[in-house]
Each structure stands twice: as structure tokens, then as C-alpha cells.
Short mmCIF file of C-alpha atoms in Angstrom, two decimals:
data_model
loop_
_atom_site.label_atom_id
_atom_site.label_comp_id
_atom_site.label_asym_id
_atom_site.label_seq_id
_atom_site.Cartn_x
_atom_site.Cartn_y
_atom_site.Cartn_z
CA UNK A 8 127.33 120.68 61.94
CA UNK A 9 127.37 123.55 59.38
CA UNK A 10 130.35 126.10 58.59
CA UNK A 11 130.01 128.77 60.16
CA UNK A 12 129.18 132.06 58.35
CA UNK A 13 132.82 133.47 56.41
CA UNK A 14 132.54 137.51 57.59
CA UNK A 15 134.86 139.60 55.47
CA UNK A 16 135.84 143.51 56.08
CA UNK A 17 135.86 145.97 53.23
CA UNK A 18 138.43 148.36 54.50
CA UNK A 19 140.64 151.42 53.47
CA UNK A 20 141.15 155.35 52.79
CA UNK A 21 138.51 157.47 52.64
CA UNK A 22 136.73 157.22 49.11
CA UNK A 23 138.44 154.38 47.12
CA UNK A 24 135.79 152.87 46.20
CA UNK A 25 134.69 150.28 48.69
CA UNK A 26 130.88 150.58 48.30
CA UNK A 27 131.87 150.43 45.07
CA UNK A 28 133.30 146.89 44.96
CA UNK A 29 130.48 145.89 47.03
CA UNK A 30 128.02 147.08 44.57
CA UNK A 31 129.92 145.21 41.73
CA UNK A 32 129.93 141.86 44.15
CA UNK A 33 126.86 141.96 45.33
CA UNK A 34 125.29 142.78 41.76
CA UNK A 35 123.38 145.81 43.94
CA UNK A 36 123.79 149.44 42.53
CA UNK A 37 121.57 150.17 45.18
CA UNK A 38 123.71 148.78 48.39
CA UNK A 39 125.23 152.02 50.48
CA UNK A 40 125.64 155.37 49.32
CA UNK A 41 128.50 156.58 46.91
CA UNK A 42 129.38 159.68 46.24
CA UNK A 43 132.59 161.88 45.23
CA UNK A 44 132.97 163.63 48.44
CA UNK A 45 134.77 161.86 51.19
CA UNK A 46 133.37 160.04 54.29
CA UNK A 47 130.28 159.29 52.44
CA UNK A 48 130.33 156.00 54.26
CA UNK A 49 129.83 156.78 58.10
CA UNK A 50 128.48 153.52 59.65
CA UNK A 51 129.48 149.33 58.81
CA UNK A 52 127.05 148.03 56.70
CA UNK A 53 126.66 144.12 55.51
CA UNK A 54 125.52 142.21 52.46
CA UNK A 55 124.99 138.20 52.80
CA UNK A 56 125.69 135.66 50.08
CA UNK A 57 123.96 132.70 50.01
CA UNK A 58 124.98 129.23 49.17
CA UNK A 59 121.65 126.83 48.43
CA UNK A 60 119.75 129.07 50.20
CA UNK A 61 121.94 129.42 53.40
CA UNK A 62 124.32 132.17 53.83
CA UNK A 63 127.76 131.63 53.88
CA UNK A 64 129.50 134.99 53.55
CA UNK A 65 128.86 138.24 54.84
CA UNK A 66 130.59 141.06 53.71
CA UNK A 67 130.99 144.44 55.99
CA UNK A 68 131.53 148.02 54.30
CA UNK A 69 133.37 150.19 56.75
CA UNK A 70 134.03 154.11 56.92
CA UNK A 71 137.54 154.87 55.52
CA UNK A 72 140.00 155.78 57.73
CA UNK A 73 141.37 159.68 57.96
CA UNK A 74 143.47 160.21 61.07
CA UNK A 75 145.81 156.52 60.77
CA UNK A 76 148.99 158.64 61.35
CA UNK A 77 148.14 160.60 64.50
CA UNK A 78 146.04 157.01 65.39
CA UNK A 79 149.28 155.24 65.10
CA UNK A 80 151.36 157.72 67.33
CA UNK A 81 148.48 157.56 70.02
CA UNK A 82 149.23 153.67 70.23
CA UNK A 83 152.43 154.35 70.88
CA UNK A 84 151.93 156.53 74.04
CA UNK A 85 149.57 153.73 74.90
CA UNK A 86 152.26 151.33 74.88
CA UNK A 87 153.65 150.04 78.59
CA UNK A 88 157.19 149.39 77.89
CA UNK A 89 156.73 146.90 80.62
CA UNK A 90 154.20 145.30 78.87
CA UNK A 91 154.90 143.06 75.49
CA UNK A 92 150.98 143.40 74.11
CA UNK A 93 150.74 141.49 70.19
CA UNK A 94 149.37 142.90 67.65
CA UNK A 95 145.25 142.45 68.79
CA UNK A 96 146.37 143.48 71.96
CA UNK A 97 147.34 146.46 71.12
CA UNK A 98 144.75 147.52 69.34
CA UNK A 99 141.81 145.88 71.67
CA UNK A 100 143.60 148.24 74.59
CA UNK A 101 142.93 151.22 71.96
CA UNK A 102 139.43 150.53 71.50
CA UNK A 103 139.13 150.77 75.37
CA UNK A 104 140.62 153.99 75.30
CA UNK A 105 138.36 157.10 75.46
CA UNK A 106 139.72 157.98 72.16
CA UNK A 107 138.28 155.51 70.58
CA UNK A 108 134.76 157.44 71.52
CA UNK A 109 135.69 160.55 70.49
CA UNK A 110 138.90 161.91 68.12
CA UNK A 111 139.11 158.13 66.40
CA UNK A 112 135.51 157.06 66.76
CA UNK A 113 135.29 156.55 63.08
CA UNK A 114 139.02 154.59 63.06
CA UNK A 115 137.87 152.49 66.07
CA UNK A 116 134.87 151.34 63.90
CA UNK A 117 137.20 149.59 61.17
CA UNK A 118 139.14 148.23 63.88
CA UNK A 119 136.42 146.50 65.52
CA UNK A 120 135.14 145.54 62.67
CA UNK A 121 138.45 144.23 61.59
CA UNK A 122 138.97 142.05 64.92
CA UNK A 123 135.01 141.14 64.32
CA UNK A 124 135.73 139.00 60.61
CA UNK A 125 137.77 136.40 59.10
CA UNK A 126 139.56 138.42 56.95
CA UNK A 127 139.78 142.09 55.22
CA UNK A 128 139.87 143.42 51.88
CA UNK A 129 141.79 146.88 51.66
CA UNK A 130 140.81 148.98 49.24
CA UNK A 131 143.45 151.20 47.07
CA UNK A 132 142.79 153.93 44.63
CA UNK A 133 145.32 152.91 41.95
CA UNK A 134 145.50 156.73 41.25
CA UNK A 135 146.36 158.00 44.09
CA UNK A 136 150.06 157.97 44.98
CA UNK A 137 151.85 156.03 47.89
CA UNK A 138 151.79 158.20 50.52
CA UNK A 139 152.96 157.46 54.31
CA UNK A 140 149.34 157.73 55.43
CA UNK A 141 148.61 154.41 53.67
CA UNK A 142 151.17 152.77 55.17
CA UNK A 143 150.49 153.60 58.65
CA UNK A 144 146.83 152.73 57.69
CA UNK A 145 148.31 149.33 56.59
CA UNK A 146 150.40 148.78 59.89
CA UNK A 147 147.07 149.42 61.96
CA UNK A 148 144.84 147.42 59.81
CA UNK A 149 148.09 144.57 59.75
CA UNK A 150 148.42 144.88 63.65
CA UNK A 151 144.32 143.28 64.27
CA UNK A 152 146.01 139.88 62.82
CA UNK A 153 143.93 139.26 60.03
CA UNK A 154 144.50 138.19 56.61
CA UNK A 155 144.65 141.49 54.29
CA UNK A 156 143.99 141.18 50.74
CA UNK A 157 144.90 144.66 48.52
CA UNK A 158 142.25 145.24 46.09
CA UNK A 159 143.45 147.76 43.31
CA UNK A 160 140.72 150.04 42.31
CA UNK A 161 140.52 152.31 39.22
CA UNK A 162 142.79 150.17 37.05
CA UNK A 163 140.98 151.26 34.05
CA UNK A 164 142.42 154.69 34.32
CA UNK A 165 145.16 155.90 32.52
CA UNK A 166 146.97 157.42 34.54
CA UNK A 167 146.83 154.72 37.05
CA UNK A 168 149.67 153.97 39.80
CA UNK A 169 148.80 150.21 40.33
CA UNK A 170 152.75 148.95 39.70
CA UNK A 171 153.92 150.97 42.54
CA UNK A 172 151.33 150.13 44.74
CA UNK A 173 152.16 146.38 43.99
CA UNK A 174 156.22 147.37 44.91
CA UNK A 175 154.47 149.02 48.01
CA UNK A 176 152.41 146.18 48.55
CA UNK A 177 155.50 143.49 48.55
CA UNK A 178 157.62 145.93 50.82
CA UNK A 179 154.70 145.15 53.88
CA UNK A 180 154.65 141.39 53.32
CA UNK A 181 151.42 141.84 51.14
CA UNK A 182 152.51 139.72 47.77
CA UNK A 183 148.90 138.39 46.76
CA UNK A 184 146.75 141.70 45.38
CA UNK A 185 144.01 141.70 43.19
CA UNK A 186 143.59 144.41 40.48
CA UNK A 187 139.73 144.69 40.10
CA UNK A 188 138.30 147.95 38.55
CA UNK A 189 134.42 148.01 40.38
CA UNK A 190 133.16 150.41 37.25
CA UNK A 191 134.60 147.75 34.67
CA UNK A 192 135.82 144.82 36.30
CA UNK A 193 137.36 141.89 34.30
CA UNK A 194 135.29 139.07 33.43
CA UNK A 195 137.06 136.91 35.37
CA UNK A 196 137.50 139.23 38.59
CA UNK A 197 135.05 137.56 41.09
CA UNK A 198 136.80 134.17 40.20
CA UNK A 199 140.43 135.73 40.99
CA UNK A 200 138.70 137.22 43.91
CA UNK A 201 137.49 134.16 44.93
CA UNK A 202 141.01 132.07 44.42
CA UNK A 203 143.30 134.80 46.15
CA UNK A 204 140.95 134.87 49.45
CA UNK A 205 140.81 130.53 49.93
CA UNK A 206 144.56 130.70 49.52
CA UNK A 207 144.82 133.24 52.73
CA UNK A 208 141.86 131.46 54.35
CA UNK A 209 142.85 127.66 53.33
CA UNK A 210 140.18 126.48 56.47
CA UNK A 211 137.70 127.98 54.49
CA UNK A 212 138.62 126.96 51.04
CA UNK A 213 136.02 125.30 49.98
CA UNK A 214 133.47 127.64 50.54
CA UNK A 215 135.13 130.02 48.57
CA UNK A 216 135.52 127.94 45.59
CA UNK A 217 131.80 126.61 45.59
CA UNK A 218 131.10 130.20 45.75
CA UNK A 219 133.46 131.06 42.84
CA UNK A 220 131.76 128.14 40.91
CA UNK A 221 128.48 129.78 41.83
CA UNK A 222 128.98 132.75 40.29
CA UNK A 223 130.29 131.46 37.33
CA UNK A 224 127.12 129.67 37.09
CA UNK A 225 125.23 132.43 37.02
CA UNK A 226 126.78 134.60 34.61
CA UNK A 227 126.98 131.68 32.12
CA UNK A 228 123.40 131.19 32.85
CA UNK A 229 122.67 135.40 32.48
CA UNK A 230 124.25 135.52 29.20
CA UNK A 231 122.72 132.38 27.83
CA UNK A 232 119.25 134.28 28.72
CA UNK A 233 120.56 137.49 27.53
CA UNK A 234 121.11 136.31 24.00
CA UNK A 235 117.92 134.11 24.09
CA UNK A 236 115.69 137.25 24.50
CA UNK A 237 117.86 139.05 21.46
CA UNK A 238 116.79 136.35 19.64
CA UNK A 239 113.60 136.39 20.18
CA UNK A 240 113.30 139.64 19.62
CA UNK A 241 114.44 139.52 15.84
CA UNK A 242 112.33 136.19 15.00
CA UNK A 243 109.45 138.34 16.16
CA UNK A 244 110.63 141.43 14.01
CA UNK A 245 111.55 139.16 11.16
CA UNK A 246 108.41 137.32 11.23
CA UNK A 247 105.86 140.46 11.69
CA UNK A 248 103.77 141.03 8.81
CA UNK A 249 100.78 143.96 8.80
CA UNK A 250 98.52 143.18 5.93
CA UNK A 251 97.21 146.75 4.17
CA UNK A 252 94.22 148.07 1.68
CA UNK A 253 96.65 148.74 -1.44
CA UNK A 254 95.76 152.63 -1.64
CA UNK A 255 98.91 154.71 -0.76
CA UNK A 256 97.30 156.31 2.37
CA UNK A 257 96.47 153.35 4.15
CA UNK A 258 100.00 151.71 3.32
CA UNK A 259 101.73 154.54 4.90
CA UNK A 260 99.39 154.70 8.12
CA UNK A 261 99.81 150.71 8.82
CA UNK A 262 103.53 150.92 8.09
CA UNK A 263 103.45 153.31 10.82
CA UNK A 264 101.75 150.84 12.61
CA UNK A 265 104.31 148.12 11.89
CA UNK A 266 107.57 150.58 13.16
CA UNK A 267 105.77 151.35 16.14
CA UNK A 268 104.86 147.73 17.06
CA UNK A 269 108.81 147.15 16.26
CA UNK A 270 109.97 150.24 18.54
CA UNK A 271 107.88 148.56 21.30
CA UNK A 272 109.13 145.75 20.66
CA UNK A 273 112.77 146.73 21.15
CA UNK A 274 111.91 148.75 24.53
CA UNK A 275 110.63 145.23 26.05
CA UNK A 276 113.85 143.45 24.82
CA UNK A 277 115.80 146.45 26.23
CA UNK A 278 114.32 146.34 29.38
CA UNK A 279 114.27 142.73 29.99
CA UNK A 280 118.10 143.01 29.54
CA UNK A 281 118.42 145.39 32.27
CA UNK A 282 116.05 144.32 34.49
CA UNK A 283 118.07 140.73 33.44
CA UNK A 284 121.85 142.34 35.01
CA UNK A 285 120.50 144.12 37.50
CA UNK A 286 119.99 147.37 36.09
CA UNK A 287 117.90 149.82 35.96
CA UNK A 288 116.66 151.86 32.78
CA UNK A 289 118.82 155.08 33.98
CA UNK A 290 121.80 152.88 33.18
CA UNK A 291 121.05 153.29 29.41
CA UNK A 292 121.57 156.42 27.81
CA UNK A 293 118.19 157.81 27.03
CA UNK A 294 119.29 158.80 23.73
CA UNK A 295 119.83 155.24 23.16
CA UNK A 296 116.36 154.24 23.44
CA UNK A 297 114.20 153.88 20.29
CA UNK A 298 111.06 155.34 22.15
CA UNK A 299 112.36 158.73 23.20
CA UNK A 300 110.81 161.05 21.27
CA UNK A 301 110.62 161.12 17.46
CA UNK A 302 114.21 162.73 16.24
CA UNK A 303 115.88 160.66 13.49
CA UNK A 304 119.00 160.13 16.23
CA UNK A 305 116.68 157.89 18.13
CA UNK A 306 114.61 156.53 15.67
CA UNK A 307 116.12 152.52 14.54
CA UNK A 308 113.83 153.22 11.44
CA UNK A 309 115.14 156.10 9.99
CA UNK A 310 117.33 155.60 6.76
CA UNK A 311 120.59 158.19 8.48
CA UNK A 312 120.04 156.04 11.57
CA UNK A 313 120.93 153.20 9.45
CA UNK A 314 123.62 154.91 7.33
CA UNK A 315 125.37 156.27 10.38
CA UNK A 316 125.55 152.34 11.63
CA UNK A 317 127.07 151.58 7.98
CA UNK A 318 124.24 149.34 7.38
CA UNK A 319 123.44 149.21 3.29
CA UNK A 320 119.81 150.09 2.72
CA UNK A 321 117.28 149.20 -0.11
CA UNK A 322 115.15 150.02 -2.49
CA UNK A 323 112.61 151.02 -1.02
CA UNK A 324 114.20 152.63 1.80
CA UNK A 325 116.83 154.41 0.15
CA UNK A 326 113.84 155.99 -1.87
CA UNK A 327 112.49 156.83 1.44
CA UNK A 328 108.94 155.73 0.93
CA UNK A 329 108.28 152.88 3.54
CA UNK A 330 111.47 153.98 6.37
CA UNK A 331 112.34 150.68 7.06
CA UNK A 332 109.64 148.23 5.86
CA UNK A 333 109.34 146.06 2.70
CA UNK A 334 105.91 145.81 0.94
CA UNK A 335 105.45 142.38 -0.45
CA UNK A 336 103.01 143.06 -3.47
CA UNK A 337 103.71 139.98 -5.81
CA UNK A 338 103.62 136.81 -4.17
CA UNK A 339 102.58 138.04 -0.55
CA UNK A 340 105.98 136.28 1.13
CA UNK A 341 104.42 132.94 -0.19
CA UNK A 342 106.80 129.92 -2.06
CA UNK A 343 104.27 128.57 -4.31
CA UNK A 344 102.23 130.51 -6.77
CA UNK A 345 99.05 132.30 -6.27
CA UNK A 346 96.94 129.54 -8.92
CA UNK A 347 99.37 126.48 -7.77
CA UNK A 348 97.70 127.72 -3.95
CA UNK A 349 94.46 128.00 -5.22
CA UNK A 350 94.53 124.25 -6.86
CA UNK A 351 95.81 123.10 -3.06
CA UNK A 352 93.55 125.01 -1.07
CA UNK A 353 90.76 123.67 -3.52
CA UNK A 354 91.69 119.95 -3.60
CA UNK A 355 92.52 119.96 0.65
CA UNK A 356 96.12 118.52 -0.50
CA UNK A 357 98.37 120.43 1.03
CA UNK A 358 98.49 120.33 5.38
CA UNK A 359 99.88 124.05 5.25
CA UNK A 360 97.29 125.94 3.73
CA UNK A 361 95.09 126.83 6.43
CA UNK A 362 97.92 128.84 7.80
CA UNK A 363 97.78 130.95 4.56
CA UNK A 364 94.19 131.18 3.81
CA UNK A 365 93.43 134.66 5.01
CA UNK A 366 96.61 136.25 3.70
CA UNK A 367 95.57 134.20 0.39
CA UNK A 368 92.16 135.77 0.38
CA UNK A 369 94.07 139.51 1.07
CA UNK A 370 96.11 139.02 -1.48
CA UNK A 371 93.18 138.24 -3.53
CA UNK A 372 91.55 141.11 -2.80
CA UNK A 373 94.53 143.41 -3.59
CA UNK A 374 95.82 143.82 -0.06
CA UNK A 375 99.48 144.07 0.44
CA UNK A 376 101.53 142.69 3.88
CA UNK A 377 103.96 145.31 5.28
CA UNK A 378 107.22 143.92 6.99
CA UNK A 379 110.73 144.49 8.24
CA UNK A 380 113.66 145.66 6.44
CA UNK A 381 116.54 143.57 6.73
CA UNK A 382 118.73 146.34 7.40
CA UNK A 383 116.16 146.93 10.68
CA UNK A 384 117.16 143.20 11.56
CA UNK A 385 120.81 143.88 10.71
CA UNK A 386 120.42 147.60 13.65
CA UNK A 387 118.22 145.22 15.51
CA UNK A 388 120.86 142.74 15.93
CA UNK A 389 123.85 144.74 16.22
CA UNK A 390 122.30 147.16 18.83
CA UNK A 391 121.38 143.99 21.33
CA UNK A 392 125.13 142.97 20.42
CA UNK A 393 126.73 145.95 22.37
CA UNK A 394 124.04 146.01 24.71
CA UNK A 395 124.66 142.87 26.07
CA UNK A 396 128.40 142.99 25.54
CA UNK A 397 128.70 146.65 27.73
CA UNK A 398 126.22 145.02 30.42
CA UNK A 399 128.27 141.69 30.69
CA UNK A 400 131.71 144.22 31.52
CA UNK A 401 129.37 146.77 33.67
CA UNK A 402 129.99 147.19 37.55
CA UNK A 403 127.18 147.79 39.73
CA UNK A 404 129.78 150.93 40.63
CA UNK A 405 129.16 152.53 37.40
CA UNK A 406 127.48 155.69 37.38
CA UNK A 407 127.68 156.92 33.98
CA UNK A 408 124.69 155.42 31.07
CA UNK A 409 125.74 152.94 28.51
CA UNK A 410 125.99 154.27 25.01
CA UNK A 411 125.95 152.66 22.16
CA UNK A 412 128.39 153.76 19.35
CA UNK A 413 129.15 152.42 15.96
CA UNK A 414 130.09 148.37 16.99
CA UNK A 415 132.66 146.83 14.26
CA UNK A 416 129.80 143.98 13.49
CA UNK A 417 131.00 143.62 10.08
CA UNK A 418 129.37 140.28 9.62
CA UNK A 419 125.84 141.98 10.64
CA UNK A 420 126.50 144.96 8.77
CA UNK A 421 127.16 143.46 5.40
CA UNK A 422 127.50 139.98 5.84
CA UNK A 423 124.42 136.98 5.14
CA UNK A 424 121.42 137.04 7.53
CA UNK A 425 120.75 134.20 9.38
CA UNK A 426 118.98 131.45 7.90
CA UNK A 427 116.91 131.22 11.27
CA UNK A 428 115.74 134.79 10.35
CA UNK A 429 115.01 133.81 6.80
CA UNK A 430 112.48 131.05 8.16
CA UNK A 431 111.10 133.29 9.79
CA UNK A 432 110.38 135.39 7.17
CA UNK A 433 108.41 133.37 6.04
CA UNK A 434 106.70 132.04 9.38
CA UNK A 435 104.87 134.70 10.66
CA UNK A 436 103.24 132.77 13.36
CA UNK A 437 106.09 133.10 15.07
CA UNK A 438 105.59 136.60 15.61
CA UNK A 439 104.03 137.44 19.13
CA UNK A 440 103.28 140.97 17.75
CA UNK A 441 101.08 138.86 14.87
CA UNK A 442 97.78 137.53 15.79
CA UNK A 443 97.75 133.60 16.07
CA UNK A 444 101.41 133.10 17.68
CA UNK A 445 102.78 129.78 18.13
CA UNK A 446 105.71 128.97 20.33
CA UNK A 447 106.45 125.76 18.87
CA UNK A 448 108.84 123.49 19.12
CA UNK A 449 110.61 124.34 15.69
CA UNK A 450 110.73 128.21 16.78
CA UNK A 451 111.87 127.45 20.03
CA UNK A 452 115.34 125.54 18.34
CA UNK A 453 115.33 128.64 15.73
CA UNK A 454 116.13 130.80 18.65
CA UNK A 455 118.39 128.68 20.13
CA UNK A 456 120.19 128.54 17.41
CA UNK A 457 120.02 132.23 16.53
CA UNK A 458 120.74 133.45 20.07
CA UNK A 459 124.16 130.74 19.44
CA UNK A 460 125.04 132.87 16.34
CA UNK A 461 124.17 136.40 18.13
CA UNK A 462 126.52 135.61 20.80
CA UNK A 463 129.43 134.91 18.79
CA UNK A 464 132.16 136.78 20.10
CA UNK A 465 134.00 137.62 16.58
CA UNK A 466 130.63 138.98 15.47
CA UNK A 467 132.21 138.71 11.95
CA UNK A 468 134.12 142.08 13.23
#
């Protein structure tokens, strides 16, 4: 015979933020409605999680409560001093009451709810002060005989209250609380989550841990893709090449070409990411996108773009002639010689050659292959850095776009490029923006490796 179903309350004042922390647990910026007026939520709502497919928790969003002083009073007068009623009692007898239908309809709803699940989370605005409303909220909630974990919301804040609420908290009998912000909650807070909840419900212990071990799962498992995609986003910028007629016009129009193809690029990796955490593209600050519109600010190519990141530019850059590509004129990115090439090609001794034929023959005929800076790779890199490090630490709660600022990637700044993106350099089938892409077996490990090095949490900073 299966468990049956855990069902867990998401109680509290009026806007704390309890569609908020079911946002962030559910990994839905969608679920509910939140807003900064008060009583947004006016009905219970559920979310299920599921365990191999079946679900084993179900968690309820209820309206806050408003009126738990006067609520509290009216239980009083509905006490029969003849009568000894428990806690449940008490409150079942209210719900019977006609108030319950009209003055404390939206009261009566949390406390059905509350008598309806396992167990209750109670939701505190760390901001707010300790006022005797919450602790009359706290004596009803207390009274339906369920177990009542404190979540502390908004811990992020500066000015936040959450050591007096925890003094508050022991005062009631509450000693286990939780301090999880739902904008940025801690890595770690659906884990601590998790652990506080199967000590108060030990009968259901071990559906809370597989579900904490779940979860961990999957956000190893996100990251892990995460930094694969930044990888293979910079062995396909690092191993683009755009072959060009040598005249100054056309070099210009296909190195336009190239930046565009790279800008593309980046938008796919960008929105892969979000799509990847559950995001949506409204998440990122719009003037954090390379494909905006054309002003420098936005533009990965442009040489102040690159300055204001503290990346050191080159040559050709700093002159300002290519924005943020390298013309290979002399040896066409090739390791041998032109004639030593020529004498392989000729004799059929060397297995490689075919690969280089045509750019042979261009460079023959005085064409000239276009690629990417390093200091692109170096923006490249550091820009899916903070990306992924600000969507890792994002609630589902938040409501403000990422930005990304200056990151302290001194190793990517300044430091040696990969050799993964050296190879590729010199690979450019590995390129899906270059005709004839191979996903072998050797550029497959590259990006392992790469994504390994990209996810390093020193980042050389």
C-alpha cells in the first residue's frame, strides 16, 4: 500500500510572501498572483510534487489572515464554560458558526485548510515588527493542532527583524524556524526546508528526505547542463571562421557577418539558460542582451564594451578596424606551412588534409578567414559566468531582471585561455555556425572539460 499524499498549508499575514515561497519551491513564477497590495491571494490554491512520477506532496497557498484579534475574542464568547473543547474543537465549533460565512469567511478558509493538511508553514515578513496581531494569529493557527513551521521571509533585507522574530518564535514553543528569503534563497534552503519539516513530521520522514535528495538532484543536474551549454557556446565562437575576398570592403561586410552570427549565437545560449531555470526572457534585463538594438552598451563587440569589462584588447581592435575579430592573413590558422601543405596534399600523406583543402585553395587565392577575438571569448565567458551564477541564487519570487555588472573574473579577464578553446581555434569543424560541423567524440570531452573550468567557483577572482 502506498503513502498517502503529505498535504502542507502555506499560512500567515496578509502579504508576506507566501505565493512567493511557493513560486521559489515549486520552480513556477507563474503559480498564483503576487502583488504589493494586500489580500492579493483570495482563494487556497495547490501545487503537487511528484516523486517517480507519483505525487507525494501537495502544497496549499491560503489567503492571509486580517481580523485574528477580533477572531480570537469571538472564540472566546463561543466558549461554554461548561464545556472543556481542545484545541480542534474549538476551532471546528467556529467554522460552524455563521461567522465563519460572513465577517471571518476569509480566516475560516486558513482554518479549514489548516485542519485539512499534515502540517503548516507560517509565513513571517522578517521586516515587519512583532506585533500582538501575529501572535494571536499564531495562537489560532497553534489551536488546529498541527505542526507549525516559521518560515522567515525577506532575510536579505537590511533592515530585517528576523532575531526578534526567532525570540518571539521560542516564547510560543516554536524553536525550529527556517530563514528562507523566496527572492534569493540560500542554496541550500529547500534541503533545510526539507530536514526541519521530517523532524516535526518523523511518520513521514522519509518522504521528505527522498524529496530533499530529489531536488538536490536536480539542481546538480541543472548546473551541470548550464555550464555545458556555456561551453558550447565558446567552442563554437572560438572555432568560427568566415573566409573573405582580401579587398577592404568585403572584409568589413563578412566581419559583420561573423559578429552577427556570434550575437545570435549568444541569444540561443542566453535563452537556453532561462528557458533551462525556469525563466522567462523578461527575467533578464533587456539591456543585457547582445541583440537589442545596436548602441555600443549592448553590443559584446564593441571595443568600450570590452574596456568597461576590464578586458585588454588587441591590435587590431584597439585600432578599431575589425571590432572584435582577428584576420588571419599569413598562415590562414594552419600549423604547417603553406609549401610543406602543398607537398602533403600532393603526395596523399597526411590523413588531415582534406579538412583543409578549401581553406588551402582560399588562401591560395588571396582570401583571408575572419574570426573571434579572444577578448570576445574572454566577455563571452565571463558574461555566461554571472548569468548562471545570478540564476542558480534566483527565486521564482523575484520580480526585478537580472543585470549583469562588472564580475571580479580576474582569471578570464587577464589570465590564460583555455587550452580547450585554443584547440578549437584551430578546429573549426567544431563550429555549428561553420558549414561541415562535427560533434565528435574529441569535441564532446573539450566541452566537458571546458564547461569543468567555466564552473569553477574561484573563477580566478
Amino acid at each position: 500500500m502506498s503513502d498517502p499524499m503529505l498535504k502542507i498549508a502555506v499560512v500567515g499575514h496578509t502579504n508576506t510572501g507566501k505565493t512567493s515561497l511557493l513560486r521559489t519551491l515549486t520552480r513556477n513564477s507563474e503559480f498564483g498572483e503576487v502583488a504589493d497590495s494586500p489580500g492579493t491571494t483570495r482563494h487556497v490554491e495547490g501545487a503537487r510534487l511528484k516523486l517517480d512520477g507519483k505525487p507525494v506532496l501537495e502544497w496549499f497557498d491560503t489567503p492571509g489572515m486580517e481580523d485574528s484579534i477580533a477572531l480570537l475574542e469571538y472564540l472566546e464568547r463561543l466558549d461554554n464554560p461548561d464545556t472543556r473543547r481542545d484545541g480542534p474543537a474549538r476551532i471546528r465549533r467556529f467554522l460552524d458558526s455563521p461567522e465563519a460565512h460572513r465577517r471571518y469567511e476569509q480566516e475560516a478558509r486558513v482554518l479549514t485548510k489548516m485542519l485539512d493538511c499534515d502540517a503548516a508553514l507560517y509565513v513571517i515578513d522578517a521586516r515587519d515588527p512583532v506585533l500582538s496581531k501575529h501572535r494571536d494569529e499564531l495562537a489560532l493557527l497553534a489551536a488546529c493542532g498541527r505542526p507549525l513551521l516559521p518560515v522567515l521571509n525577506f532575510v536579505n533585507a537590511p533592515a530585517h527583524r528576523a532575531d526578534e522574530w526567532r525570540d518571539a518564535m521560542s516564547r510560543l514553543g516554536l524553536h525550529a524556524a527556517l530563514e528562507f528569503d523566496t527572492v534569493a534563497p540560500p542554496l541550500d534552503g529547500e534541503r533545510q526546508l526539507y530536514a526541519k519539516l521530517a523532524v516535526l513530521l518523523d511518520r513521514h520522514a522519509s518522504i521528505l528526505h527522498r524529496l530533499s535528495d530529489a531536488m538536490v538532484l536536480q539542481r546538480t543536474e541543472r548546473s551541470q547542463a548550464a555550464w555545458q551549454l556555456a561551453a558550447d557556446l565558446l567552442i563554437d565562437v572560438a572555432a568560427l571562421r568566415v573566409a573573405s575576398p582580401p579587398d577592404d570592403e568585403a572584409l568589413q561586410t563578412h566581419a559583420a557577418t561573423l559578429r552577427e552570427q556570434v550575437r545570435r549565437r549568444e541569444q540561443a545560449c542566453v535563452d537556453a539558460l532561462l528557458a533551462l531555470y525556469n525563466f522567462h526572457r523578461s527575467d533578464y534585463a533587456e539591456d543585457g542582451l547582445p541583440l537589442t538594438d545596436t548602441r555600443w552598451g549592448m553590443d559584446l563587440f564593441h571595443p568600450q564594451a570590452l574596456k568597461d569589462m576590464g578586458i585588454q584588447l588587441g591590435t587590431g581592435m584597439a585600432a578599431g578596424a575589425m571590432a572584435g575579430a582577428a584576420v588571419d592573413m599569413l598562415s590562414a590558422g594552419l600549423s604547417l606551412g603553406t609549401g610543406m601543405l602543398i607537398g602533403a596534399a600532393a603526395g596523399g600523406l597526411w590523413q588531415g588534409v582534406e579538412r583543409f583543402g578549401g581553406r588551402l585553395m582560399g588562401k591560395l587565392r588571396g582570401y583571408r578567414e575572419i574570426t573571434v577575438d579572444d577578448a570576445v571569448l574572454r566577455l563571452l565567458a565571463m558574461r555566461q559566468r554571472q548569468l548562471i551564477n545570478a540564476l542558480e541564487r534566483r527565486g521564482h519570487a523575484a520580480r526585478d531582471p537580472v543585470h549583469l555588472d562588472r564580475p571580479a573574473d580576474k582569471a578570464w579577464r587577464s589570465g590564460r585561455l583555455p587550452d580547450a578553446l585554443k584547440e578549437a581555434r584551430s578546429r573549426p569543424e567544431w563550429s555549428a555556425l561553420n558549414k561541415g560541423h562535427e560533434d565528435d567524440e574529441r569535441r564532446k570531452r573539450t566541452i566537458a572539460e571546458l564547461a569543468r573550468i567555466l564552473a569553477a567557483q574561484d573563477g580566478g577572482s
